[in-house]
């Protein structure tokens, strides 16, 4: 018998909340069953396994990030768009550390193709159109931005910048300024 009120969507959302509380790596179907005070077996009518749950959380996180980024980018271009886009990732990682980790989860090709990951790429390339980058520079720039954003956010979350001055916000601002300057030097003549 299926427990009333349990759906895959509800379980994925609860799994995302759990990820934010205990870390994405700690999320399992067993942990989720404890949260709902049900037997593990009762969740298998909605989820195949922990991999299915983690994939669902990753897809949710990618969708949430894409929605936030789209809202932040509306009406912005150039450096302003770059800052808004970068800040979405940093703020999301701070607010939802487990979900942010889930957004990095390796998806199978079919799930990746159906995910909001493509929207992230399209938005990044839309920002880069303001810098007039031709290929292959545009692809290099997409990789650069993703690496810098993720690297900074990950180091900051691990406490890597909490032990020294200046404040990490000051560094973040200077890094975004430096990226803007760098991208302008890559412009096609």
PDB file of C-alpha atoms in Angstrom:
ATOM      1  CA  UNK A   1       0.000   0.000   0.000  1.00  0.00           C
ATOM      2  CA  UNK A   2       1.302   3.460  -0.936  1.00  0.00           C
ATOM      3  CA  UNK A   3       1.461   5.859   2.019  1.00  0.00           C
ATOM      4  CA  UNK A   4      -0.932   8.764   1.485  1.00  0.00           C
ATOM      5  CA  UNK A   5       0.784  12.005   0.613  1.00  0.00           C
ATOM      6  CA  UNK A   6       4.117  10.543  -0.465  1.00  0.00           C
ATOM      7  CA  UNK A   7       5.093  11.329  -4.029  1.00  0.00           C
ATOM      8  CA  UNK A   8       8.417  11.340  -5.786  1.00  0.00           C
ATOM      9  CA  UNK A   9       8.351  15.139  -5.889  1.00  0.00           C
ATOM     10  CA  UNK A  10       7.696  15.380  -2.142  1.00  0.00           C
ATOM     11  CA  UNK A  11      10.448  12.868  -1.416  1.00  0.00           C
ATOM     12  CA  UNK A  12      12.946  14.700  -3.642  1.00  0.00           C
ATOM     13  CA  UNK A  13      12.139  18.024  -1.955  1.00  0.00           C
ATOM     14  CA  UNK A  14      12.514  16.441   1.479  1.00  0.00           C
ATOM     15  CA  UNK A  15      15.770  14.880   0.285  1.00  0.00           C
ATOM     16  CA  UNK A  16      16.974  18.333  -0.808  1.00  0.00           C
ATOM     17  CA  UNK A  17      16.147  19.749   2.628  1.00  0.00           C
ATOM     18  CA  UNK A  18      17.976  16.838   4.222  1.00  0.00           C
ATOM     19  CA  UNK A  19      20.977  17.479   1.979  1.00  0.00           C
ATOM     20  CA  UNK A  20      21.110  21.079   3.176  1.00  0.00           C
ATOM     21  CA  UNK A  21      21.011  19.900   6.789  1.00  0.00           C
ATOM     22  CA  UNK A  22      23.421  16.947   6.768  1.00  0.00           C
ATOM     23  CA  UNK A  23      25.247  17.126   3.434  1.00  0.00           C
ATOM     24  CA  UNK A  24      24.418  15.667   0.053  1.00  0.00           C
ATOM     25  CA  UNK A  25      26.697  12.664   0.568  1.00  0.00           C
ATOM     26  CA  UNK A  26      24.662  11.634   3.617  1.00  0.00           C
ATOM     27  CA  UNK A  27      21.329  11.520   1.795  1.00  0.00           C
ATOM     28  CA  UNK A  28      19.986   7.999   1.334  1.00  0.00           C
ATOM     29  CA  UNK A  29      16.575   6.395   0.965  1.00  0.00           C
ATOM     30  CA  UNK A  30      17.033   5.033   4.508  1.00  0.00           C
ATOM     31  CA  UNK A  31      17.676   8.503   5.922  1.00  0.00           C
ATOM     32  CA  UNK A  32      14.645   9.816   4.067  1.00  0.00           C
ATOM     33  CA  UNK A  33      12.471   6.995   5.400  1.00  0.00           C
ATOM     34  CA  UNK A  34      13.515   7.938   8.950  1.00  0.00           C
ATOM     35  CA  UNK A  35      12.476  11.527   8.250  1.00  0.00           C
ATOM     36  CA  UNK A  36       8.981  10.378   7.260  1.00  0.00           C
ATOM     37  CA  UNK A  37       8.892   7.687   9.953  1.00  0.00           C
ATOM     38  CA  UNK A  38       8.130   4.987   7.386  1.00  0.00           C
ATOM     39  CA  UNK A  39       9.770   1.773   6.357  1.00  0.00           C
ATOM     40  CA  UNK A  40      12.352   2.021   3.594  1.00  0.00           C
ATOM     41  CA  UNK A  41      10.367  -0.387   1.461  1.00  0.00           C
ATOM     42  CA  UNK A  42       7.427   2.030   1.346  1.00  0.00           C
ATOM     43  CA  UNK A  43       9.580   4.579  -0.500  1.00  0.00           C
ATOM     44  CA  UNK A  44      10.529   2.177  -3.263  1.00  0.00           C
ATOM     45  CA  UNK A  45       7.134   2.621  -4.904  1.00  0.00           C
ATOM     46  CA  UNK A  46       8.308   6.198  -5.622  1.00  0.00           C
ATOM     47  CA  UNK A  47      12.098   5.861  -5.868  1.00  0.00           C
ATOM     48  CA  UNK A  48      14.225   3.165  -7.471  1.00  0.00           C
ATOM     49  CA  UNK A  49      17.165   3.614  -5.086  1.00  0.00           C
ATOM     50  CA  UNK A  50      19.423   6.248  -3.508  1.00  0.00           C
ATOM     51  CA  UNK A  51      20.879   7.052  -6.946  1.00  0.00           C
ATOM     52  CA  UNK A  52      17.380   7.904  -8.190  1.00  0.00           C
ATOM     53  CA  UNK A  53      16.856  10.141  -5.141  1.00  0.00           C
ATOM     54  CA  UNK A  54      20.192  11.903  -5.645  1.00  0.00           C
ATOM     55  CA  UNK A  55      19.473  12.393  -9.339  1.00  0.00           C
ATOM     56  CA  UNK A  56      16.134  13.963  -8.420  1.00  0.00           C
ATOM     57  CA  UNK A  57      17.817  16.317  -5.948  1.00  0.00           C
ATOM     58  CA  UNK A  58      20.435  17.258  -8.560  1.00  0.00           C
ATOM     59  CA  UNK A  59      17.742  18.016 -11.138  1.00  0.00           C
ATOM     60  CA  UNK A  60      15.824  20.104  -8.602  1.00  0.00           C
ATOM     61  CA  UNK A  61      18.966  22.059  -7.675  1.00  0.00           C
ATOM     62  CA  UNK A  62      19.853  22.731 -11.317  1.00  0.00           C
ATOM     63  CA  UNK A  63      16.310  23.939 -11.969  1.00  0.00           C
ATOM     64  CA  UNK A  64      16.299  26.213  -8.916  1.00  0.00           C
ATOM     65  CA  UNK A  65      19.682  27.665  -9.864  1.00  0.00           C
ATOM     66  CA  UNK A  66      18.606  28.239 -13.464  1.00  0.00           C
ATOM     67  CA  UNK A  67      15.407  29.982 -12.351  1.00  0.00           C
ATOM     68  CA  UNK A  68      17.328  32.255  -9.972  1.00  0.00           C
ATOM     69  CA  UNK A  69      19.945  33.029 -12.596  1.00  0.00           C
ATOM     70  CA  UNK A  70      17.317  33.874 -15.218  1.00  0.00           C
ATOM     71  CA  UNK A  71      15.613  36.248 -12.792  1.00  0.00           C
ATOM     72  CA  UNK A  72      18.932  37.869 -11.839  1.00  0.00           C
ATOM     73  CA  UNK A  73      20.002  38.347 -15.463  1.00  0.00           C
ATOM     74  CA  UNK A  74      16.790  39.960 -16.677  1.00  0.00           C
ATOM     75  CA  UNK A  75      17.644  43.355 -18.149  1.00  0.00           C
ATOM     76  CA  UNK A  76      21.368  43.123 -17.378  1.00  0.00           C
ATOM     77  CA  UNK A  77      24.394  42.985 -19.656  1.00  0.00           C
ATOM     78  CA  UNK A  78      28.179  43.033 -19.467  1.00  0.00           C
ATOM     79  CA  UNK A  79      29.811  43.369 -16.069  1.00  0.00           C
ATOM     80  CA  UNK A  80      26.457  43.826 -14.335  1.00  0.00           C
ATOM     81  CA  UNK A  81      25.218  40.516 -15.772  1.00  0.00           C
ATOM     82  CA  UNK A  82      28.467  38.768 -14.868  1.00  0.00           C
ATOM     83  CA  UNK A  83      28.202  39.936 -11.252  1.00  0.00           C
ATOM     84  CA  UNK A  84      24.524  39.003 -10.984  1.00  0.00           C
ATOM     85  CA  UNK A  85      25.124  35.551 -12.432  1.00  0.00           C
ATOM     86  CA  UNK A  86      28.114  34.862 -10.183  1.00  0.00           C
ATOM     87  CA  UNK A  87      26.249  36.069  -7.121  1.00  0.00           C
ATOM     88  CA  UNK A  88      23.388  33.670  -7.791  1.00  0.00           C
ATOM     89  CA  UNK A  89      25.782  30.728  -7.530  1.00  0.00           C
ATOM     90  CA  UNK A  90      27.494  32.066  -4.413  1.00  0.00           C
ATOM     91  CA  UNK A  91      24.230  32.931  -2.658  1.00  0.00           C
ATOM     92  CA  UNK A  92      22.648  29.596  -3.558  1.00  0.00           C
ATOM     93  CA  UNK A  93      25.665  27.703  -2.217  1.00  0.00           C
ATOM     94  CA  UNK A  94      25.446  29.632   1.041  1.00  0.00           C
ATOM     95  CA  UNK A  95      21.695  29.160   1.429  1.00  0.00           C
ATOM     96  CA  UNK A  96      21.552  25.558   0.198  1.00  0.00           C
ATOM     97  CA  UNK A  97      24.930  23.859   0.626  1.00  0.00           C
ATOM     98  CA  UNK A  98      23.558  20.356   0.087  1.00  0.00           C
ATOM     99  CA  UNK A  99      21.621  21.312  -2.994  1.00  0.00           C
ATOM    100  CA  UNK A 100      24.621  23.171  -4.368  1.00  0.00           C
ATOM    101  CA  UNK A 101      26.666  19.987  -3.940  1.00  0.00           C
ATOM    102  CA  UNK A 102      23.861  18.089  -5.675  1.00  0.00           C
ATOM    103  CA  UNK A 103      24.091  20.436  -8.653  1.00  0.00           C
ATOM    104  CA  UNK A 104      27.613  19.050  -9.199  1.00  0.00           C
ATOM    105  CA  UNK A 105      26.357  15.423  -9.165  1.00  0.00           C
ATOM    106  CA  UNK A 106      27.276  13.486 -12.287  1.00  0.00           C
ATOM    107  CA  UNK A 107      24.102  12.683 -14.201  1.00  0.00           C
ATOM    108  CA  UNK A 108      23.669   9.993 -16.795  1.00  0.00           C
ATOM    109  CA  UNK A 109      23.525  11.374 -20.350  1.00  0.00           C
ATOM    110  CA  UNK A 110      19.727  11.200 -20.640  1.00  0.00           C
ATOM    111  CA  UNK A 111      19.130  12.945 -17.303  1.00  0.00           C
ATOM    112  CA  UNK A 112      21.776  15.565 -18.120  1.00  0.00           C
ATOM    113  CA  UNK A 113      20.168  16.283 -21.493  1.00  0.00           C
ATOM    114  CA  UNK A 114      16.749  16.730 -19.860  1.00  0.00           C
ATOM    115  CA  UNK A 115      18.100  18.860 -16.994  1.00  0.00           C
ATOM    116  CA  UNK A 116      18.330  22.610 -16.586  1.00  0.00           C
ATOM    117  CA  UNK A 117      22.075  22.304 -17.196  1.00  0.00           C
ATOM    118  CA  UNK A 118      21.523  23.438 -20.760  1.00  0.00           C
ATOM    119  CA  UNK A 119      19.871  26.612 -19.491  1.00  0.00           C
ATOM    120  CA  UNK A 120      22.956  27.352 -17.386  1.00  0.00           C
ATOM    121  CA  UNK A 121      25.151  27.034 -20.444  1.00  0.00           C
ATOM    122  CA  UNK A 122      22.831  29.211 -22.542  1.00  0.00           C
ATOM    123  CA  UNK A 123      22.794  31.922 -19.874  1.00  0.00           C
ATOM    124  CA  UNK A 124      26.570  31.856 -19.555  1.00  0.00           C
ATOM    125  CA  UNK A 125      26.937  32.186 -23.306  1.00  0.00           C
ATOM    126  CA  UNK A 126      24.366  35.009 -23.320  1.00  0.00           C
ATOM    127  CA  UNK A 127      26.514  36.920 -20.819  1.00  0.00           C
ATOM    128  CA  UNK A 128      29.576  36.283 -22.958  1.00  0.00           C
ATOM    129  CA  UNK A 129      27.880  37.701 -26.064  1.00  0.00           C
ATOM    130  CA  UNK A 130      28.277  41.052 -24.331  1.00  0.00           C
ATOM    131  CA  UNK A 131      32.039  40.502 -24.499  1.00  0.00           C
ATOM    132  CA  UNK A 132      31.967  39.699 -28.234  1.00  0.00           C
ATOM    133  CA  UNK A 133      33.854  36.411 -27.912  1.00  0.00           C
ATOM    134  CA  UNK A 134      34.172  34.110 -30.891  1.00  0.00           C
ATOM    135  CA  UNK A 135      34.793  30.381 -30.644  1.00  0.00           C
ATOM    136  CA  UNK A 136      36.865  28.794 -29.237  1.00  0.00           C
ATOM    137  CA  UNK A 137      37.341  31.725 -26.813  1.00  0.00           C
ATOM    138  CA  UNK A 138      33.693  31.581 -25.799  1.00  0.00           C
ATOM    139  CA  UNK A 139      34.007  27.944 -24.736  1.00  0.00           C
ATOM    140  CA  UNK A 140      37.228  28.717 -22.869  1.00  0.00           C
ATOM    141  CA  UNK A 141      35.423  31.566 -21.110  1.00  0.00           C
ATOM    142  CA  UNK A 142      32.462  29.330 -20.127  1.00  0.00           C
ATOM    143  CA  UNK A 143      34.921  26.906 -18.548  1.00  0.00           C
ATOM    144  CA  UNK A 144      36.849  29.711 -16.867  1.00  0.00           C
ATOM    145  CA  UNK A 145      33.745  31.236 -15.294  1.00  0.00           C
ATOM    146  CA  UNK A 146      32.430  27.887 -14.076  1.00  0.00           C
ATOM    147  CA  UNK A 147      35.807  27.007 -12.595  1.00  0.00           C
ATOM    148  CA  UNK A 148      36.241  30.327 -10.825  1.00  0.00           C
ATOM    149  CA  UNK A 149      32.700  30.453  -9.447  1.00  0.00           C
ATOM    150  CA  UNK A 150      32.710  26.860  -8.256  1.00  0.00           C
ATOM    151  CA  UNK A 151      36.263  27.003  -6.943  1.00  0.00           C
ATOM    152  CA  UNK A 152      35.700  30.181  -4.945  1.00  0.00           C
ATOM    153  CA  UNK A 153      32.353  29.040  -3.568  1.00  0.00           C
ATOM    154  CA  UNK A 154      33.775  25.653  -2.577  1.00  0.00           C
ATOM    155  CA  UNK A 155      36.820  27.117  -0.849  1.00  0.00           C
ATOM    156  CA  UNK A 156      34.683  29.688   0.933  1.00  0.00           C
ATOM    157  CA  UNK A 157      32.198  27.040   2.106  1.00  0.00           C
ATOM    158  CA  UNK A 158      35.057  24.947   3.486  1.00  0.00           C
ATOM    159  CA  UNK A 159      36.208  27.924   5.562  1.00  0.00           C
ATOM    160  CA  UNK A 160      39.247  28.581   3.420  1.00  0.00           C
ATOM    161  CA  UNK A 161      38.939  32.361   3.635  1.00  0.00           C
ATOM    162  CA  UNK A 162      37.651  32.774   7.177  1.00  0.00           C
ATOM    163  CA  UNK A 163      41.070  32.902   8.826  1.00  0.00           C
ATOM    164  CA  UNK A 164      42.458  36.064   7.268  1.00  0.00           C
ATOM    165  CA  UNK A 165      41.717  39.592   6.171  1.00  0.00           C
ATOM    166  CA  UNK A 166      40.463  41.092   3.964  1.00  0.00           C
ATOM    167  CA  UNK A 167      36.867  39.914   4.055  1.00  0.00           C
ATOM    168  CA  UNK A 168      35.982  37.324   1.419  1.00  0.00           C
ATOM    169  CA  UNK A 169      33.359  39.686  -0.066  1.00  0.00           C
ATOM    170  CA  UNK A 170      36.124  42.113  -0.957  1.00  0.00           C
ATOM    171  CA  UNK A 171      38.055  39.343  -2.692  1.00  0.00           C
ATOM    172  CA  UNK A 172      34.897  38.171  -4.506  1.00  0.00           C
ATOM    173  CA  UNK A 173      34.283  41.677  -5.844  1.00  0.00           C
ATOM    174  CA  UNK A 174      37.877  42.033  -7.021  1.00  0.00           C
ATOM    175  CA  UNK A 175      37.811  38.612  -8.681  1.00  0.00           C
ATOM    176  CA  UNK A 176      34.661  39.520 -10.618  1.00  0.00           C
ATOM    177  CA  UNK A 177      36.247  42.820 -11.652  1.00  0.00           C
ATOM    178  CA  UNK A 178      39.336  40.915 -12.825  1.00  0.00           C
ATOM    179  CA  UNK A 179      37.193  38.454 -14.805  1.00  0.00           C
ATOM    180  CA  UNK A 180      35.398  41.339 -16.481  1.00  0.00           C
ATOM    181  CA  UNK A 181      38.733  42.927 -17.402  1.00  0.00           C
ATOM    182  CA  UNK A 182      40.109  39.632 -18.685  1.00  0.00           C
ATOM    183  CA  UNK A 183      37.044  38.912 -20.808  1.00  0.00           C
ATOM    184  CA  UNK A 184      37.301  42.363 -22.384  1.00  0.00           C
ATOM    185  CA  UNK A 185      40.884  41.579 -23.457  1.00  0.00           C
ATOM    186  CA  UNK A 186      39.646  38.448 -25.232  1.00  0.00           C
ATOM    187  CA  UNK A 187      37.318  40.448 -27.481  1.00  0.00           C
ATOM    188  CA  UNK A 188      37.660  39.771 -31.159  1.00  0.00           C
ATOM    189  CA  UNK A 189      39.153  42.817 -32.945  1.00  0.00           C
TER     190      UNK A 189
END
